[in-house]
Amino acid sequence: MSEVRFGILGCANIARKVARAIALAPNATLYAIASRSIQKAEKFAAENSLPASVRVYGSYDEVVEDSGVDAVYLPLPTSLHVRWAVTAASKKKHVLVEKPAALDVAELDRILEACESNGVQFMDGAMWLHHPRTAHMEHLLSDSNSNGIGTVHFIHSTSTMPTTQEFLENNIRVKPELDALGALGDLAWYCIGASLWAKGYKLPTTVTALPDTTRNAGGVTLSISASLQWDQPNKTVANIHCSFLSHTSMDLAICGSNGSINLKDFIIPYKETSAKFDFTFGAKFVDLHIGWNVRPEEVHVDNKLPQEALMVQEFARLVASIKDCGSQPSRNWPEISRKTQLVVDAVKKSLDLGCKPVVL
Amino acid sequence: MSEVRFGILGCANIARKVARAIALAPNATLYAIASRSIQKAEKFAAENSLPASVRVYGSYDEVVEDSGVDAVYLPLPTSLHVRWAVTAASKKKHVLVEKPAALDVAELDRILEACESNGVQFMDGAMWLHHPRTAHMEHLLSDSNSNGIGTVHFIHSTSTMPTTQEFLENNIRVKPELDALGALGDLAWYCIGASLWAKGYKLPTTVTALPDTTRNAGGVTLSISASLQWDQPNKTVANIHCSFLSHTSMDLAICGSNGSINLKDFIIPYKETSAKFDFTFGAKFVDLHIGWNVRPEEVHVDNKLPQEALMVQEFARLVASIKDCGSQPSRNWPEISRKTQLVVDAVKKSLDLGCKPVVL
């Protein structure tokens, strides 16, 4: 199969990471980059030592008009996703969009409809889903695995990072006109995604924002907690906490009927080449309850490519399959994004209702 | 100082652990045990190889009437705490009561008033507070420690254990007439206590039960989640999950402005002689966000005595100080119990109100 040629719209910090990931992925190549000014685009190309073959544009339009581009990656502010994703799809470009996918599910549906009607692949930029550690944990979440954690009862996840005063005043991610969701979009996308993933993408019954939310003067969420509840097939609760105001944490804990999984770096692993999680199975107290019969097992998972390159590789594999073999776009990734967005919307609605429960 | 002589009222399983702890504590001695029948008490003495010097009684009254007894330990069903704690206090016996301290704060206040008016020490049986690991973590929670986790923003804790069908049908802890609080008393006592401890025993502003509660036919809580919120001096959320229906977990995670603490065995350490927790400080992502600048530090804490013996030792120290030196009973332990009970009551109230927030 041919290498998939990527165009990047925008020179945000995250674009540096994904440009490198495209270079690392064996089935992808960076073909073009664009910023709103040619100077910024050239600076980005120079600073990241991009090969001379990469086309450097001073407008996003030039990328989506370039017939050499197969797929676009959009590291733009969320408010611009719908415009540029729909434009790119209409030009038959496959769309990899940074998370959060959109400001709300209505916008996301416009994107997904544009992708579907143009026969192009859609995927959001949640990289951790592509790490082999995630697949390894998923195996332990399977109901049919008698050596796994069994029926999931409880999920806990956090996505917090400390920011500077400068960030809190000026960063795109806290500007109401650019990223109105703030921490709910940028950070909760991961925790909501992880909760859905742990529940096999079954939507929760009820979503409730918790009253510790902090917003900035523009109304953008800087810190938020929420609780997701499932009634069927069994009662499950997933509590999430996301904040730009706290120390770095990326905790994920899942407790089921037979075991539990714990890790502290689920979104960005501590290091690139391997990752681990703790797996506890069949734990009981010893006689007199003075200790445990087992310790958590440290499960180590090596990865040849970093998770962002694995994401690009998976996306490019789907694109090449459509391009070269006439396959249909995968519905899996759009569905994951849409369910995540639905829960983001529900948390926002609950927040707007003064933390009342929202039934999905 | 003289050794403090303990009498144990009741031969529950936990009494075996505490009888051993009394034997291990250098300033305590087991003086008497009682069950409701002499046969059960004798069986308990034989099975636990108690010394022949231990007096074995067939009624609780005989223990509280015995002038040789300085202090009683009450491993009785919660519904019996108020009766026997008040009786013991009126006989000038110091009172160590298994958790939950009482069915509600009104009952606990009767116990605390009896203890205060009789000049005897009160303490509840939350053993983990006496582990040196807890003191070590407390040092990292101090606002004045610039190498600590800083201002606490988020607390997550669980107390879950799998039980058998037999337990769910017949155990004291799920019988409405004996332990009407169920998991909310037996398990949430720890998570609520840990949340208060992490917040320096400042009471939360609001307490909300989450809607995933499971009750048995008698209305006793088998599984419960709740969210505690503090508004002052900074917004903090503590989410707890407690269940008799899930795999064993005793997670505690505390995230602050500068660092975080994580452990998975906060209530009963994996082993008796040492314990550890993970401490992460000043974590940032490396360039390109492809990893972290630091890893969690594993902080190991040795303990010469198991935590339950340290609890007995601390209780006996206070008792001896009252007995031998005329000191006043410590107000610290009763206050911790009372605040914990207040929050238990608030969770119960929220639950009874259909998960409405309860303002404290």
XYZ file of C-alpha atoms in Angstrom:
720
model
C 0.000 0.000 0.000
C 1.082 3.558 -0.637
C 2.171 5.909 2.126
C -0.601 8.218 3.238
C 0.313 11.872 2.710
C -0.655 14.175 5.580
C -1.290 17.878 5.622
C -1.289 19.682 8.971
C -3.529 22.718 9.439
C -2.070 24.901 12.148
C 1.213 25.041 14.009
C 0.084 24.505 17.604
C 2.480 22.825 20.004
C 0.696 19.526 19.601
C 1.399 19.697 15.838
C 5.106 19.237 16.634
C 4.347 15.963 18.386
C 2.091 14.711 15.588
C 4.510 15.823 12.826
C 7.102 13.622 14.516
C 4.559 10.815 14.840
C 3.801 11.012 11.106
C 7.527 10.738 10.427
C 7.751 7.699 12.724
C 4.723 5.869 11.333
C 5.879 3.517 8.541
C 2.786 4.069 6.391
C 2.545 7.863 6.603
C 4.471 10.841 5.339
C 4.237 14.543 6.078
C 3.357 16.243 2.805
C 2.309 19.780 3.727
C 1.931 22.144 6.659
C 0.115 25.440 6.900
C -0.298 28.307 9.263
C -2.351 31.454 8.869
C 0.881 33.192 7.849
C 3.665 31.821 5.705
C 6.229 33.158 8.190
C 4.791 31.101 11.046
C 4.629 28.025 8.836
C 8.252 28.462 7.715
C 9.356 28.984 11.297
C 7.567 25.758 12.306
C 9.235 23.858 9.438
C 12.679 25.163 10.392
C 12.319 24.636 14.134
C 11.145 21.072 13.648
C 13.731 20.276 10.938
C 11.029 19.186 8.529
C 12.396 17.722 5.263
C 12.645 20.139 2.310
C 10.049 18.006 0.523
C 7.309 19.199 2.903
C 5.196 21.905 1.286
C 4.847 24.961 3.474
C 1.683 27.054 3.060
C 0.507 30.362 4.448
C -3.167 29.394 4.473
C -5.207 26.338 5.417
C -7.061 26.490 2.101
C -3.892 25.690 0.176
C -3.537 22.391 2.044
C -7.102 21.226 1.486
C -6.882 22.247 -2.186
C -3.603 20.348 -2.724
C -4.422 17.175 -4.615
C -1.303 15.536 -3.186
C -2.760 15.574 0.321
C -4.638 12.399 1.369
C -5.463 13.312 4.931
C -5.433 16.338 7.188
C -4.573 16.608 10.842
C -6.335 19.497 12.605
C -4.604 20.824 15.731
C -6.806 23.931 15.575
C -8.808 25.546 18.366
C -11.973 23.501 18.850
C -14.233 26.279 17.549
C -12.552 25.925 14.136
C -12.894 22.134 13.871
C -16.309 22.102 12.220
C -15.335 24.578 9.507
C -12.051 22.956 8.529
C -13.063 19.347 9.014
C -16.141 19.818 6.817
C -14.090 21.737 4.205
C -11.386 19.059 4.188
C -13.935 16.229 3.921
C -15.655 17.992 1.030
C -12.275 17.932 -0.746
C -12.091 14.160 -0.056
C -9.423 14.544 2.579
C -9.511 12.087 5.483
C -9.776 13.869 8.824
C -7.728 13.329 11.993
C -8.887 15.967 14.447
C -7.346 16.929 17.755
C -9.579 16.382 20.790
C -12.097 17.561 21.807
C -13.616 16.619 18.463
C -16.049 19.540 18.498
C -17.736 22.044 20.786
C -20.877 19.912 20.922
C -22.492 16.912 19.320
C -24.416 19.050 16.791
C -21.105 20.359 15.417
C -19.563 16.920 15.522
C -22.507 15.496 13.612
C -21.883 18.048 10.832
C -18.293 16.815 10.677
C -19.256 13.146 10.748
C -21.927 13.636 8.094
C -19.415 15.432 5.859
C -16.928 12.591 6.325
C -19.553 9.922 5.697
C -21.023 11.545 2.597
C -17.535 12.021 1.145
C -16.381 8.522 2.048
C -13.460 9.679 4.176
C -12.181 8.357 7.483
C -12.677 10.300 10.716
C -10.704 9.863 13.937
C -10.056 12.036 16.968
C -6.608 12.484 18.465
C -6.954 10.437 21.675
C -3.557 8.771 21.479
C -3.724 6.557 24.564
C -6.327 4.332 22.934
C -3.638 3.212 20.475
C -1.050 2.163 23.055
C -0.642 -1.618 23.315
C -1.047 -1.211 27.076
C -4.647 -0.182 26.409
C -5.286 -3.331 24.374
C -3.692 -5.379 27.134
C -5.969 -3.834 29.757
C -8.971 -4.242 27.459
C -8.339 -7.961 27.418
C -8.626 -7.938 31.224
C -11.909 -6.005 30.991
C -13.549 -8.572 28.760
C -16.511 -10.327 30.354
C -15.456 -13.568 28.737
C -12.018 -13.511 30.375
C -12.283 -15.494 33.598
C -8.808 -14.256 34.559
C -9.820 -10.624 34.141
C -11.339 -8.084 36.498
C -14.887 -9.310 35.893
C -17.915 -7.027 35.876
C -16.810 -3.383 36.150
C -18.270 -1.604 39.195
C -16.176 1.479 39.659
C -13.974 3.707 37.513
C -11.863 6.606 38.699
C -9.882 8.841 36.403
C -8.131 12.166 36.522
C -6.540 14.460 34.005
C -4.906 17.370 35.736
C -1.969 19.588 34.892
C -0.539 22.689 36.482
C -0.556 25.775 34.307
C 0.966 29.219 34.555
C -0.798 32.532 35.080
C 0.120 33.285 31.472
C -1.666 30.100 30.330
C -4.740 30.901 32.406
C -4.938 34.374 30.879
C -3.947 33.763 27.282
C -3.954 30.121 26.237
C -6.295 29.114 23.446
C -7.710 26.355 25.638
C -9.258 28.809 28.110
C -10.538 31.401 25.624
C -14.344 31.380 25.342
C -14.298 32.281 21.634
C -11.727 29.576 20.780
C -12.152 26.662 23.194
C -15.285 27.328 25.159
C -15.194 23.895 26.800
C -11.876 24.541 28.558
C -10.845 21.677 30.837
C -14.105 19.877 30.045
C -12.986 19.559 26.433
C -9.241 19.419 26.646
C -8.889 17.175 29.696
C -12.238 15.493 30.377
C -12.200 14.075 26.838
C -9.674 11.552 28.170
C -11.487 10.693 31.410
C -14.880 10.400 29.760
C -13.289 8.384 26.963
C -11.624 6.060 29.469
C -14.878 5.577 31.374
C -16.751 4.686 28.177
C -13.910 2.431 27.064
C -13.982 0.567 30.384
C -17.736 0.057 29.972
C -17.410 -1.262 26.420
C -18.747 2.040 25.026
C -22.125 1.631 26.633
C -23.450 5.132 27.326
C -24.120 6.014 30.972
C -27.690 6.337 32.195
C -27.092 9.552 34.086
C -24.373 12.201 34.100
C -23.953 14.635 36.975
C -21.481 17.483 37.265
C -20.158 17.877 40.808
C -20.219 21.302 42.422
C -16.458 21.940 42.639
C -16.214 23.497 39.184
C -13.976 26.521 38.738
C -14.473 28.821 35.745
C -12.516 31.814 34.550
C -13.924 35.293 33.954
C -14.962 34.248 30.444
C -16.990 31.347 31.825
C -14.546 28.704 30.625
C -14.141 25.675 32.878
C -10.695 25.446 34.489
C -11.499 22.575 36.829
C -14.373 20.127 36.840
C -15.523 16.895 38.448
C -18.375 14.724 37.301
C -19.981 11.395 38.030
C -21.253 9.029 35.350
C -23.713 6.321 36.322
C -24.758 3.160 34.544
C -27.870 1.232 35.628
C -27.597 -1.578 33.100
C -26.469 -4.297 32.820
C -25.045 -3.589 36.274
C -24.684 -0.523 38.442
C -21.410 1.240 37.746
C -20.063 4.619 38.707
C -17.266 6.524 36.987
C -15.959 9.622 38.735
C -13.722 12.015 36.850
C -11.693 15.029 37.889
C -10.034 17.355 35.383
C -8.176 20.536 36.114
C -5.717 23.087 34.820
C -5.162 24.143 38.436
C -3.647 21.054 39.991
C -0.507 18.973 39.923
C -0.013 16.641 36.955
C -2.047 13.460 37.324
C -3.390 10.920 34.862
C -4.829 8.297 37.176
C -7.035 5.498 36.009
C -8.444 2.906 38.397
C -11.007 0.306 37.424
C -12.447 -2.074 39.980
C -14.573 -5.043 39.071
C -15.999 -8.142 40.677
C -12.781 -10.171 40.484
C -9.930 -7.723 40.197
C -8.741 -4.218 39.586
C -6.467 -2.190 37.341
C -4.530 0.876 38.491
C -2.190 3.183 36.627
C -1.067 6.750 37.053
C -0.037 7.727 33.518
C -2.877 6.494 31.325
C -2.938 9.478 28.934
C 0.787 10.059 28.470
C 2.941 7.139 29.657
C 5.940 8.035 31.808
C 8.239 6.947 29.006
C 7.901 6.291 25.296
C 9.141 2.758 24.838
C 7.240 0.856 27.487
C 4.468 1.324 29.977
C 3.009 -0.574 32.878
C -0.123 -0.977 34.911
C -0.935 -2.683 38.170
C -3.287 -5.636 38.050
C -4.738 -7.090 41.223
C -6.701 -10.309 40.994
C -8.486 -12.407 43.587
C -7.275 -10.316 46.504
C -8.392 -11.359 49.961
C -7.196 -10.610 53.442
C -5.106 -13.195 55.210
C -6.261 -14.613 58.529
C -6.967 -11.928 61.155
C -7.057 -9.368 58.323
C -3.467 -8.395 58.976
C -2.436 -8.306 55.324
C -3.351 -9.376 51.790
C -2.936 -12.741 50.085
C -1.651 -11.131 46.880
C 0.169 -8.008 45.724
C -0.641 -6.079 42.552
C 1.126 -7.567 39.554
C 3.091 -5.013 37.546
C 2.226 -5.707 33.928
C 4.821 -4.222 31.572
C 3.985 -3.618 27.933
C 6.623 -2.661 25.397
C 5.794 -0.559 22.384
C 8.034 -0.236 19.347
C 6.433 3.026 18.311
C 5.148 5.795 20.581
C 1.382 5.834 20.987
C 0.941 8.903 18.771
C 2.774 7.138 15.937
C 0.574 4.085 16.476
C -2.438 6.379 16.194
C -1.144 7.814 12.915
C -0.326 4.302 11.703
C -3.847 3.044 12.466
C -5.441 6.070 10.843
C -3.191 5.756 7.768
C -3.947 2.019 7.559
C -7.675 2.789 7.342
C -7.081 5.583 4.832
C -4.880 3.393 2.618
C -7.450 0.629 2.747
C -10.135 3.046 1.510
C -7.827 4.588 -1.102
C -6.165 1.462 -2.434
C -8.768 -1.246 -1.837
C -12.074 0.609 -1.924
C -12.884 -0.274 1.699
C -15.504 1.618 3.639
C -14.341 3.999 6.374
C -14.331 2.422 9.818
C -17.387 3.387 11.860
C -15.670 2.477 15.096
C -13.613 5.653 15.583
C -16.390 8.116 14.690
C -18.690 6.254 17.091
C -16.167 6.487 19.941
C -15.792 10.225 19.322
C -19.530 10.769 19.143
C -20.245 8.919 22.392
C -17.484 10.838 24.133
C -18.916 14.103 22.818
C -22.419 13.128 23.969
C -21.145 12.705 27.521
C -19.155 15.965 27.347
C -22.405 17.673 26.323
C -24.257 16.023 29.197
C -21.673 17.174 31.757
C -21.930 20.709 30.353
C -25.724 20.576 30.531
C -25.598 19.329 34.122
C -23.189 22.138 34.953
C -25.484 24.696 33.344
C -28.424 23.271 35.327
C -26.564 23.741 38.617
C -25.254 20.180 38.835
C -28.598 18.490 38.302
C -28.425 14.924 36.942
C -28.842 14.664 33.178
C -30.393 11.490 31.805
C -28.920 10.294 28.521
C 3.276 3.725 84.021
C 1.127 0.700 84.681
C -0.142 -1.543 81.913
C -3.691 -0.761 80.888
C -6.011 -3.726 81.449
C -8.496 -4.332 78.651
C -11.813 -6.091 78.666
C -13.340 -7.144 75.357
C -17.108 -7.220 75.006
C -18.015 -9.667 72.274
C -16.201 -12.324 70.334
C -16.555 -11.067 66.765
C -13.826 -11.902 64.272
C -12.290 -8.472 64.672
C -11.904 -9.192 68.398
C -9.291 -11.824 67.511
C -7.206 -9.202 65.748
C -7.528 -6.691 68.580
C -6.854 -9.308 71.275
C -3.568 -10.014 69.491
C -2.914 -6.268 69.213
C -3.438 -5.843 72.959
C -0.910 -8.636 73.540
C 1.561 -6.926 71.209
C 1.198 -3.421 72.640
C 3.844 -2.939 75.356
C 1.571 -0.872 77.612
C -1.573 -2.986 77.432
C -2.733 -6.345 78.679
C -5.814 -8.404 78.037
C -7.608 -8.802 81.341
C -11.067 -10.109 80.478
C -13.240 -11.204 77.602
C -16.963 -11.782 77.441
C -19.539 -13.196 75.156
C -23.262 -13.503 75.660
C -22.655 -17.116 76.612
C -19.802 -18.528 78.649
C -19.393 -21.316 76.087
C -18.697 -18.893 73.267
C -16.298 -16.911 75.420
C -14.421 -20.048 76.436
C -14.258 -21.187 72.834
C -12.826 -17.814 71.839
C -10.220 -18.003 74.626
C -9.185 -21.513 73.605
C -9.084 -20.833 69.864
C -6.961 -17.748 70.349
C -4.693 -19.340 72.957
C -5.408 -16.593 75.448
C -3.338 -16.808 78.641
C -5.018 -18.528 81.615
C -4.845 -15.199 83.449
C -7.539 -13.727 81.168
C -10.906 -13.702 82.857
C -13.599 -15.284 80.747
C -17.167 -14.069 81.262
C -20.550 -15.153 79.964
C -22.033 -11.651 80.041
C -20.889 -8.174 79.129
C -22.026 -6.843 82.491
C -19.421 -8.887 84.300
C -16.642 -7.117 82.378
C -17.880 -3.598 83.019
C -18.447 -4.469 86.701
C -14.939 -5.889 87.112
C -12.859 -3.336 88.982
C -9.712 -4.769 87.433
C -10.745 -3.580 83.970
C -9.409 -0.140 82.957
C -10.730 -0.003 79.413
C -13.162 -1.846 77.204
C -12.969 -2.646 73.539
C -16.374 -2.975 71.851
C -16.454 -5.124 68.714
C -20.242 -5.291 68.991
C -22.832 -4.658 66.268
C -23.173 -0.891 65.846
C -26.705 -0.826 67.249
C -25.301 -1.991 70.611
C -22.508 0.601 70.842
C -24.515 3.293 72.574
C -25.815 0.960 75.284
C -22.500 -0.645 76.148
C -20.258 2.373 75.653
C -22.465 4.462 77.946
C -22.641 1.645 80.513
C -18.867 1.152 80.414
C -18.179 4.897 80.718
C -20.552 5.139 83.681
C -18.390 2.478 85.349
C -15.309 4.641 84.601
C -14.032 2.336 81.897
C -12.250 3.947 78.977
C -13.913 3.116 75.660
C -12.331 1.866 72.440
C -15.194 1.218 70.058
C -15.103 -0.560 66.729
C -16.129 1.593 63.754
C -18.613 2.876 62.803
C -18.705 4.609 66.175
C -22.495 4.756 66.249
C -25.589 4.577 64.069
C -25.824 8.365 63.971
C -24.377 11.446 65.599
C -27.181 11.633 68.180
C -26.168 8.195 69.473
C -22.497 9.077 69.284
C -23.126 12.247 71.284
C -24.684 10.162 74.048
C -21.510 8.062 74.113
C -19.198 11.077 74.019
C -21.147 12.853 76.758
C -20.970 9.739 78.932
C -17.214 9.517 78.351
C -16.686 13.205 79.039
C -18.775 13.335 82.193
C -16.979 10.259 83.536
C -13.533 11.502 82.541
C -12.723 8.513 80.357
C -10.976 8.344 76.994
C -12.916 7.600 73.799
C -11.454 6.361 70.529
C -12.856 4.565 67.514
C -11.159 1.593 65.912
C -9.830 3.160 62.675
C -6.438 1.476 62.772
C -4.869 3.009 59.667
C -4.646 6.415 61.354
C -2.069 4.927 63.726
C 0.274 3.557 61.056
C 3.516 5.554 60.736
C 2.848 5.687 56.991
C -0.151 7.891 57.760
C 2.008 10.290 59.765
C 4.525 10.321 56.938
C 1.853 11.202 54.402
C 0.381 13.791 56.771
C 3.719 15.581 56.736
C 3.417 15.832 52.943
C -0.110 17.247 53.294
C 0.987 20.086 55.537
C 0.511 23.522 53.997
C 3.773 24.656 55.528
C 5.785 21.912 53.809
C 7.104 23.362 50.557
C 8.213 19.876 49.521
C 4.725 18.457 50.020
C 1.735 18.137 47.749
C 0.541 21.699 48.418
C -3.106 22.676 48.558
C -5.323 19.583 48.310
C -7.714 19.685 45.342
C -8.869 16.148 44.854
C -9.233 13.029 46.976
C -10.272 9.603 45.763
C -10.771 6.642 48.036
C -12.339 3.226 47.919
C -13.110 0.530 50.416
C -14.461 -2.521 48.679
C -14.420 -6.209 49.474
C -16.031 -9.210 47.891
C -18.417 -11.117 50.096
C -20.217 -14.401 49.857
C -23.927 -15.030 49.425
C -23.874 -16.266 53.010
C -22.414 -12.918 54.173
C -24.973 -10.956 52.194
C -27.800 -12.949 53.771
C -26.617 -13.411 57.328
C -23.711 -11.198 58.330
C -24.261 -8.755 61.171
C -23.007 -5.924 58.977
C -25.965 -6.156 56.579
C -28.722 -6.765 59.140
C -31.027 -3.734 59.527
C -31.615 -4.371 63.233
C -27.882 -4.774 64.003
C -25.887 -2.620 61.570
C -28.398 -0.518 59.689
C -25.666 1.522 57.993
C -24.211 -1.470 56.150
C -21.371 -0.510 53.823
C -21.904 3.161 54.667
C -20.865 2.431 58.237
C -18.480 -0.455 57.930
C -16.557 0.680 54.833
C -17.299 4.366 54.227
C -16.068 5.143 57.733
C -12.573 4.713 56.305
C -13.081 6.719 53.105
C -14.882 9.558 54.844
C -12.233 9.501 57.563
C -9.445 9.627 54.977
C -11.109 12.524 53.161
C -11.455 14.499 56.386
C -7.906 13.629 57.394
C -6.552 14.866 54.045
C -8.431 18.142 54.575
C -7.081 18.630 58.097
C -10.477 17.654 59.564
C -12.272 20.602 58.054
C -15.871 19.524 57.448
C -17.076 19.555 53.816
C -19.545 22.199 52.706
C -21.774 19.773 50.840
C -22.214 16.016 50.782
C -23.962 14.234 47.930
C -24.709 10.542 47.608
C -24.311 9.307 44.038
C -27.103 7.276 42.490
C -25.331 3.922 42.167
C -26.311 2.721 45.628
C -27.323 -0.897 46.052
C -29.370 -1.947 49.079
C -30.528 -5.330 50.269
C -34.114 -6.343 50.941
C -33.811 -4.932 54.469
C -32.783 -1.542 53.097
C -29.171 -1.862 54.201
C -26.596 -0.308 51.911
C -24.366 -2.889 50.214
C -22.638 -0.466 47.841
C -22.458 3.309 47.884
C -20.640 6.206 46.253
C -20.638 9.773 47.451
C -19.015 13.080 46.721
C -17.822 15.498 49.401
C -17.222 19.120 48.460
C -15.313 21.852 50.228
C -15.717 25.497 49.207
C -13.276 26.980 51.689
C -10.425 27.745 51.883
C -10.186 26.223 48.415
C -12.455 24.091 46.281
C -11.846 20.424 46.915
C -13.721 17.310 45.956
C -13.474 13.902 47.623
C -15.164 10.997 45.888
C -15.638 7.749 47.743
C -16.815 4.320 46.689
C -17.569 1.546 49.170
C -18.965 -1.848 48.434
C -19.461 -5.375 49.708
C -20.054 -6.413 46.087
C -16.729 -5.710 44.442
C -13.165 -6.932 44.413
C -10.941 -5.919 47.325
C -9.665 -2.364 46.970
C -8.409 0.222 49.429
C -7.276 2.992 47.118
C -6.388 6.434 48.312
C -5.252 9.168 45.928
C -4.731 12.761 46.936
C -3.801 15.381 44.382
C -2.728 18.881 45.299
C -1.188 21.913 43.692
C 2.388 20.598 43.784
C 2.208 16.853 44.020
C 0.179 13.756 44.651
C 0.026 10.690 46.853
C -1.254 7.297 45.693
C -1.601 4.027 47.536
C -3.734 0.950 47.128
C -3.793 -0.496 50.637
C -4.492 2.468 52.895
C -6.819 0.665 55.320
C -4.993 -2.647 55.688
C -1.397 -2.541 54.413
C -0.348 -5.444 52.192
C 2.007 -6.639 54.924
C 2.421 -6.015 58.621
C 5.987 -4.855 58.990
C 6.260 -2.145 56.362
C 4.124 -0.201 53.963
C 4.646 2.139 51.072
C 2.985 4.894 49.119
C 3.768 6.637 45.856
C 4.669 10.292 46.023
C 4.848 12.381 42.861
C 6.195 15.897 43.101
C 6.704 18.623 40.525
C 5.702 16.422 37.606
C 5.746 17.991 34.162
C 5.796 16.633 30.665
C 9.074 16.581 28.816
C 9.410 18.419 25.498
C 6.789 17.358 22.941
C 4.786 15.835 25.807
C 6.187 12.399 25.073
C 6.853 11.490 28.694
C 7.228 12.815 32.231
C 10.184 14.520 33.893
C 9.779 12.478 37.079
C 8.449 9.129 38.219
C 6.522 8.533 41.428
C 8.854 7.995 44.351
C 8.091 4.853 46.344
C 8.204 5.924 49.971
C 8.681 2.930 52.283
C 7.796 3.173 55.947
C 8.733 0.455 58.422
C 6.653 -0.222 61.488
C 7.827 -2.219 64.460
C 4.303 -2.960 65.574
C 1.252 -3.608 63.387
C -1.079 -0.635 63.099
C -3.723 -2.181 65.352
C -1.117 -2.606 68.115
C -0.067 1.009 67.601
C -3.716 2.000 67.992
C -3.971 0.048 71.245
C -0.662 1.531 72.387
C -1.832 5.095 71.713
C -5.155 4.477 73.422
C -3.451 2.843 76.406
C -0.948 5.719 76.607
C -3.813 8.192 76.943
C -5.604 5.981 79.476
C -2.464 5.550 81.593
C -1.855 9.266 81.502
C -5.362 9.892 82.846
C -5.111 7.095 85.401
C -1.586 7.674 86.650
C -1.052 11.414 86.110
C -4.531 12.884 86.298
C -4.425 14.107 82.678
C -7.573 15.056 80.842
C -8.828 12.726 78.103
C -7.667 13.714 74.637
C -10.361 15.580 72.715
C -8.676 14.804 69.407
C -9.954 11.260 68.915
C -13.561 11.950 69.906
C -13.564 14.936 67.543
C -12.284 12.829 64.626
C -15.000 10.240 65.302
C -17.706 12.872 65.577
C -16.774 14.596 62.325
C -16.663 11.267 60.544
C -20.080 10.389 61.951
C -21.478 13.781 60.873
C -20.463 13.068 57.280
C -21.817 9.499 57.448
C -25.118 11.010 58.594
C -25.021 13.528 55.721
C -24.434 10.800 53.119
C -27.337 8.846 54.577
C -29.547 11.931 54.503
C -28.599 12.627 50.884
C -29.380 9.027 50.026
C -32.768 9.254 51.747
C -33.470 12.472 49.806
C -32.816 10.767 46.477
C -29.184 11.901 46.169
C -29.884 15.579 46.786
C -26.920 17.599 48.091
C -26.875 18.026 51.864
C -25.277 21.184 53.244
C -23.336 20.705 56.452
